[in-house]
Structures are given as C-alpha cells and as structure tokens.
Amino acid sequence: MDERYEPDCPDPPTQAVLDTALDETTRVRVWPGRASDRAAGLLAEPEDAAELAALREALQIVEGRAWSCLCSGGPTIELFAADGRPIASLMVHKKVVLRTALWDGDAPLRDPAAVWRWLDRFGLSAVLARGEAELEQRVEALFED
C-alpha cells in the first residue's frame, strides 16, 4: 500500500467546501464501491430531507494535512442538485477518510463510525459480506481437486 501525506497541498480539505456541496444536495446515490463500477449495483437513492440531514451530520472531516493513498475503492456517495446536476462524488476510503475532487488529498473523517452507520442503513455491510463470501468461494474453487 502506497500512502503519503501532502504537506504542500494547494487545495486542502475543508468542512466549508464539503458543507457548500451538501447545501446544494437534494438527492444522493449510494454505491457499495466506486460509482464507475456499476456491477455491484446501486444501494439507494435517498431524496428524503431527514436522510440528507443525517448524512450531513455524519460527514464531518478533520481539517489539516491532507492524506493520500494511491489505491482505490470504498463505498461512494454521489451528490446531486435539484436540477439533476452532479455536484460531487464522495468515496469513503478505507472506512476512515473521505476522498473527493472537491479538494486535494483525502480528509480524515471525524467520526468514521457515524458515516458507516449511515451507509449501513442501506445494507452496505450485508452487500460487502456477500461479496467477500463469493470471493472466498471462488478462491476455494481454484484449489479444489
């Protein structure tokens, strides 16, 4: 795993930038992995104001030095405006940081468990567990006589 801190990050993560994006959001799409990997299927597409408020409450970051990792993966939350315009894509990377094109690097989540609980409302843990079980079965099948 190749990880590094970005001490001279020109566009560091800030809560204000994230909050501005969330202020415009009226609908989200929740994916178990990268949004570009449609094979896993869409988990949910909440538009309910209460769900969006709960998401906003959970998505609190620790501002400061940006952290960066060169691997990819993690559940993704796509943000959309009322007119259907995409606002941002947020990847919960390694369960503890938020990756988005809104800033450079990855922002540590203030309370990663709160974000995971919000994602799990849509069955994320069950989907990931099924995926891991399927992978184990395929690996075992490779070594059967």
PDB file of C-alpha atoms in Angstrom:
ATOM      1  CA  MET A   1       0.000   0.000   0.000  1.00  0.00           C
ATOM      2  CA  ASP A   2       1.458   3.345  -1.017  1.00  0.00           C
ATOM      3  CA  GLU A   3       0.385   6.158   1.322  1.00  0.00           C
ATOM      4  CA  ARG A   4       1.707   9.656   1.829  1.00  0.00           C
ATOM      5  CA  TYR A   5       0.874  12.968   3.425  1.00  0.00           C
ATOM      6  CA  GLU A   6       0.540  16.024   1.216  1.00  0.00           C
ATOM      7  CA  PRO A   7       2.211  18.805   3.263  1.00  0.00           C
ATOM      8  CA  ASP A   8       2.050  21.400   0.485  1.00  0.00           C
ATOM      9  CA  CYS A   9      -1.460  20.584  -0.670  1.00  0.00           C
ATOM     10  CA  PRO A  10      -2.635  23.617  -2.718  1.00  0.00           C
ATOM     11  CA  ASP A  11      -6.337  22.889  -2.161  1.00  0.00           C
ATOM     12  CA  PRO A  12      -6.657  21.244   1.290  1.00  0.00           C
ATOM     13  CA  PRO A  13      -9.837  19.615   2.574  1.00  0.00           C
ATOM     14  CA  THR A  14     -12.178  21.936   4.468  1.00  0.00           C
ATOM     15  CA  GLN A  15     -15.531  21.386   6.115  1.00  0.00           C
ATOM     16  CA  ALA A  16     -16.788  24.604   4.491  1.00  0.00           C
ATOM     17  CA  VAL A  17     -16.240  23.206   0.981  1.00  0.00           C
ATOM     18  CA  LEU A  18     -17.998  19.970   1.903  1.00  0.00           C
ATOM     19  CA  ASP A  19     -20.872  21.829   3.574  1.00  0.00           C
ATOM     20  CA  THR A  20     -21.362  24.021   0.480  1.00  0.00           C
ATOM     21  CA  ALA A  21     -21.691  20.897  -1.679  1.00  0.00           C
ATOM     22  CA  LEU A  22     -24.090  19.318   0.816  1.00  0.00           C
ATOM     23  CA  ASP A  23     -26.173  22.535   0.970  1.00  0.00           C
ATOM     24  CA  GLU A  24     -26.944  22.157  -2.753  1.00  0.00           C
ATOM     25  CA  THR A  25     -27.690  18.431  -2.492  1.00  0.00           C
ATOM     26  CA  THR A  26     -31.275  17.238  -2.858  1.00  0.00           C
ATOM     27  CA  ARG A  27     -30.580  13.613  -3.846  1.00  0.00           C
ATOM     28  CA  VAL A  28     -27.739  11.150  -3.398  1.00  0.00           C
ATOM     29  CA  ARG A  29     -26.818   7.810  -4.900  1.00  0.00           C
ATOM     30  CA  VAL A  30     -25.111   5.275  -2.663  1.00  0.00           C
ATOM     31  CA  TRP A  31     -22.851   2.656  -4.260  1.00  0.00           C
ATOM     32  CA  PRO A  32     -21.056  -0.187  -2.412  1.00  0.00           C
ATOM     33  CA  GLY A  33     -17.846   0.551  -4.337  1.00  0.00           C
ATOM     34  CA  ARG A  34     -16.739   3.050  -6.926  1.00  0.00           C
ATOM     35  CA  ALA A  35     -19.645   4.684  -8.734  1.00  0.00           C
ATOM     36  CA  SER A  36     -17.991   3.760 -12.027  1.00  0.00           C
ATOM     37  CA  ASP A  37     -18.247   0.067 -11.068  1.00  0.00           C
ATOM     38  CA  ARG A  38     -21.944  -0.441 -11.764  1.00  0.00           C
ATOM     39  CA  ALA A  39     -21.701  -4.239 -11.451  1.00  0.00           C
ATOM     40  CA  ALA A  40     -22.233  -4.153  -7.670  1.00  0.00           C
ATOM     41  CA  GLY A  41     -25.490  -2.276  -8.141  1.00  0.00           C
ATOM     42  CA  LEU A  42     -26.952   0.853  -6.640  1.00  0.00           C
ATOM     43  CA  LEU A  43     -27.692   0.525  -2.904  1.00  0.00           C
ATOM     44  CA  ALA A  44     -30.006   3.503  -2.525  1.00  0.00           C
ATOM     45  CA  GLU A  45     -31.039   6.845  -3.940  1.00  0.00           C
ATOM     46  CA  PRO A  46     -32.400   8.812  -0.980  1.00  0.00           C
ATOM     47  CA  GLU A  47     -34.025  12.205  -1.515  1.00  0.00           C
ATOM     48  CA  ASP A  48     -35.663  12.445   1.894  1.00  0.00           C
ATOM     49  CA  ALA A  49     -34.669  15.615   3.775  1.00  0.00           C
ATOM     50  CA  ALA A  50     -34.193  13.670   7.016  1.00  0.00           C
ATOM     51  CA  GLU A  51     -31.773  11.212   5.344  1.00  0.00           C
ATOM     52  CA  LEU A  52     -29.836  14.063   3.759  1.00  0.00           C
ATOM     53  CA  ALA A  53     -29.641  15.851   7.116  1.00  0.00           C
ATOM     54  CA  ALA A  54     -28.364  12.671   8.769  1.00  0.00           C
ATOM     55  CA  LEU A  55     -25.733  12.339   6.045  1.00  0.00           C
ATOM     56  CA  ARG A  56     -24.625  15.923   6.533  1.00  0.00           C
ATOM     57  CA  GLU A  57     -24.347  15.384  10.279  1.00  0.00           C
ATOM     58  CA  ALA A  58     -22.243  12.246   9.758  1.00  0.00           C
ATOM     59  CA  LEU A  59     -19.938  13.806   7.144  1.00  0.00           C
ATOM     60  CA  GLN A  60     -17.657  15.817   9.373  1.00  0.00           C
ATOM     61  CA  ILE A  61     -13.971  15.921   8.495  1.00  0.00           C
ATOM     62  CA  VAL A  62     -10.789  16.764  10.335  1.00  0.00           C
ATOM     63  CA  GLU A  63      -9.196  19.710   8.584  1.00  0.00           C
ATOM     64  CA  GLY A  64      -5.452  19.850   8.274  1.00  0.00           C
ATOM     65  CA  ARG A  65      -2.800  17.960   6.434  1.00  0.00           C
ATOM     66  CA  ALA A  66      -4.214  16.044   3.510  1.00  0.00           C
ATOM     67  CA  TRP A  67      -3.611  12.323   3.460  1.00  0.00           C
ATOM     68  CA  SER A  68      -3.334  10.469   0.185  1.00  0.00           C
ATOM     69  CA  CYS A  69      -3.362   6.852  -0.842  1.00  0.00           C
ATOM     70  CA  LEU A  70      -2.770   5.525  -4.346  1.00  0.00           C
ATOM     71  CA  CYS A  71      -5.219   2.631  -4.120  1.00  0.00           C
ATOM     72  CA  SER A  72      -8.896   2.986  -4.876  1.00  0.00           C
ATOM     73  CA  GLY A  73     -12.104   1.535  -3.551  1.00  0.00           C
ATOM     74  CA  GLY A  74     -14.726   2.086  -0.935  1.00  0.00           C
ATOM     75  CA  PRO A  75     -18.377   2.980  -0.848  1.00  0.00           C
ATOM     76  CA  THR A  76     -19.301   6.052  -2.888  1.00  0.00           C
ATOM     77  CA  ILE A  77     -21.913   8.725  -2.284  1.00  0.00           C
ATOM     78  CA  GLU A  78     -22.809  10.813  -5.325  1.00  0.00           C
ATOM     79  CA  LEU A  79     -24.368  14.217  -4.620  1.00  0.00           C
ATOM     80  CA  PHE A  80     -26.951  15.776  -6.993  1.00  0.00           C
ATOM     81  CA  ALA A  81     -28.650  19.170  -7.170  1.00  0.00           C
ATOM     82  CA  ALA A  82     -32.405  19.661  -7.591  1.00  0.00           C
ATOM     83  CA  ASP A  83     -31.961  20.112 -11.357  1.00  0.00           C
ATOM     84  CA  GLY A  84     -30.206  16.715 -11.599  1.00  0.00           C
ATOM     85  CA  ARG A  85     -26.746  18.258 -11.975  1.00  0.00           C
ATOM     86  CA  PRO A  86     -23.986  16.194 -10.333  1.00  0.00           C
ATOM     87  CA  ILE A  87     -22.294  18.146  -7.531  1.00  0.00           C
ATOM     88  CA  ALA A  88     -19.630  15.772  -6.249  1.00  0.00           C
ATOM     89  CA  SER A  89     -18.686  12.181  -5.725  1.00  0.00           C
ATOM     90  CA  LEU A  90     -17.529  11.236  -2.214  1.00  0.00           C
ATOM     91  CA  MET A  91     -15.657   7.998  -1.601  1.00  0.00           C
ATOM     92  CA  VAL A  92     -15.379   6.678   1.937  1.00  0.00           C
ATOM     93  CA  HIS A  93     -11.909   5.256   1.545  1.00  0.00           C
ATOM     94  CA  LYS A  94     -10.528   2.643   3.935  1.00  0.00           C
ATOM     95  CA  LYS A  95     -13.541   3.378   6.176  1.00  0.00           C
ATOM     96  CA  VAL A  96     -11.742   6.368   7.732  1.00  0.00           C
ATOM     97  CA  VAL A  97     -11.137   9.069   5.102  1.00  0.00           C
ATOM     98  CA  LEU A  98     -13.199  10.984   2.570  1.00  0.00           C
ATOM     99  CA  ARG A  99     -11.886  11.251  -0.981  1.00  0.00           C
ATOM    100  CA  THR A 100     -13.414  13.728  -3.433  1.00  0.00           C
ATOM    101  CA  ALA A 101     -12.415  16.004  -6.296  1.00  0.00           C
ATOM    102  CA  LEU A 102     -13.634  18.946  -4.185  1.00  0.00           C
ATOM    103  CA  TRP A 103     -10.100  19.146  -2.728  1.00  0.00           C
ATOM    104  CA  ASP A 104      -6.644  17.617  -2.982  1.00  0.00           C
ATOM    105  CA  GLY A 105      -5.868  14.514  -0.963  1.00  0.00           C
ATOM    106  CA  ASP A 106      -8.055  12.566   1.439  1.00  0.00           C
ATOM    107  CA  ALA A 107      -9.686  14.082   4.519  1.00  0.00           C
ATOM    108  CA  PRO A 108      -9.853  12.076   7.749  1.00  0.00           C
ATOM    109  CA  LEU A 109     -13.420  11.591   8.933  1.00  0.00           C
ATOM    110  CA  ARG A 110     -14.112  12.992  12.394  1.00  0.00           C
ATOM    111  CA  ASP A 111     -16.379  10.022  13.238  1.00  0.00           C
ATOM    112  CA  PRO A 112     -15.946   7.235  10.661  1.00  0.00           C
ATOM    113  CA  ALA A 113     -18.437   5.009  12.522  1.00  0.00           C
ATOM    114  CA  ALA A 114     -21.175   7.636  12.060  1.00  0.00           C
ATOM    115  CA  VAL A 115     -20.633   7.609   8.305  1.00  0.00           C
ATOM    116  CA  TRP A 116     -20.592   3.815   8.243  1.00  0.00           C
ATOM    117  CA  ARG A 117     -23.832   3.664  10.266  1.00  0.00           C
ATOM    118  CA  TRP A 118     -25.470   5.986   7.720  1.00  0.00           C
ATOM    119  CA  LEU A 119     -24.241   3.813   4.839  1.00  0.00           C
ATOM    120  CA  ASP A 120     -25.383   0.675   6.611  1.00  0.00           C
ATOM    121  CA  ARG A 121     -28.965   1.982   6.673  1.00  0.00           C
ATOM    122  CA  PHE A 122     -28.969   0.891   3.037  1.00  0.00           C
ATOM    123  CA  GLY A 123     -27.473  -2.547   3.672  1.00  0.00           C
ATOM    124  CA  LEU A 124     -23.837  -1.829   2.859  1.00  0.00           C
ATOM    125  CA  SER A 125     -22.357  -4.299   5.365  1.00  0.00           C
ATOM    126  CA  ALA A 126     -24.548  -7.121   4.062  1.00  0.00           C
ATOM    127  CA  VAL A 127     -23.583  -6.385   0.442  1.00  0.00           C
ATOM    128  CA  LEU A 128     -19.880  -6.314   1.318  1.00  0.00           C
ATOM    129  CA  ALA A 129     -20.158  -9.539   3.333  1.00  0.00           C
ATOM    130  CA  ARG A 130     -21.860 -11.292   0.391  1.00  0.00           C
ATOM    131  CA  GLY A 131     -19.098 -10.073  -1.919  1.00  0.00           C
ATOM    132  CA  GLU A 132     -16.401 -11.385   0.419  1.00  0.00           C
ATOM    133  CA  ALA A 133     -18.159 -14.754   0.746  1.00  0.00           C
ATOM    134  CA  GLU A 134     -18.401 -15.046  -3.039  1.00  0.00           C
ATOM    135  CA  LEU A 135     -14.713 -14.207  -3.400  1.00  0.00           C
ATOM    136  CA  GLU A 136     -13.773 -16.856  -0.803  1.00  0.00           C
ATOM    137  CA  GLN A 137     -15.834 -19.457  -2.685  1.00  0.00           C
ATOM    138  CA  ARG A 138     -14.096 -18.607  -5.966  1.00  0.00           C
ATOM    139  CA  VAL A 139     -10.651 -18.856  -4.354  1.00  0.00           C
ATOM    140  CA  GLU A 140     -11.536 -22.184  -2.733  1.00  0.00           C
ATOM    141  CA  ALA A 141     -12.771 -23.492  -6.095  1.00  0.00           C
ATOM    142  CA  LEU A 142      -9.370 -22.714  -7.622  1.00  0.00           C
ATOM    143  CA  PHE A 143      -7.691 -25.131  -5.204  1.00  0.00           C
ATOM    144  CA  GLU A 144     -10.196 -27.987  -5.336  1.00  0.00           C
ATOM    145  CA  ASP A 145      -9.025 -31.225  -6.917  1.00  0.00           C
TER     146      ASP A 145
END
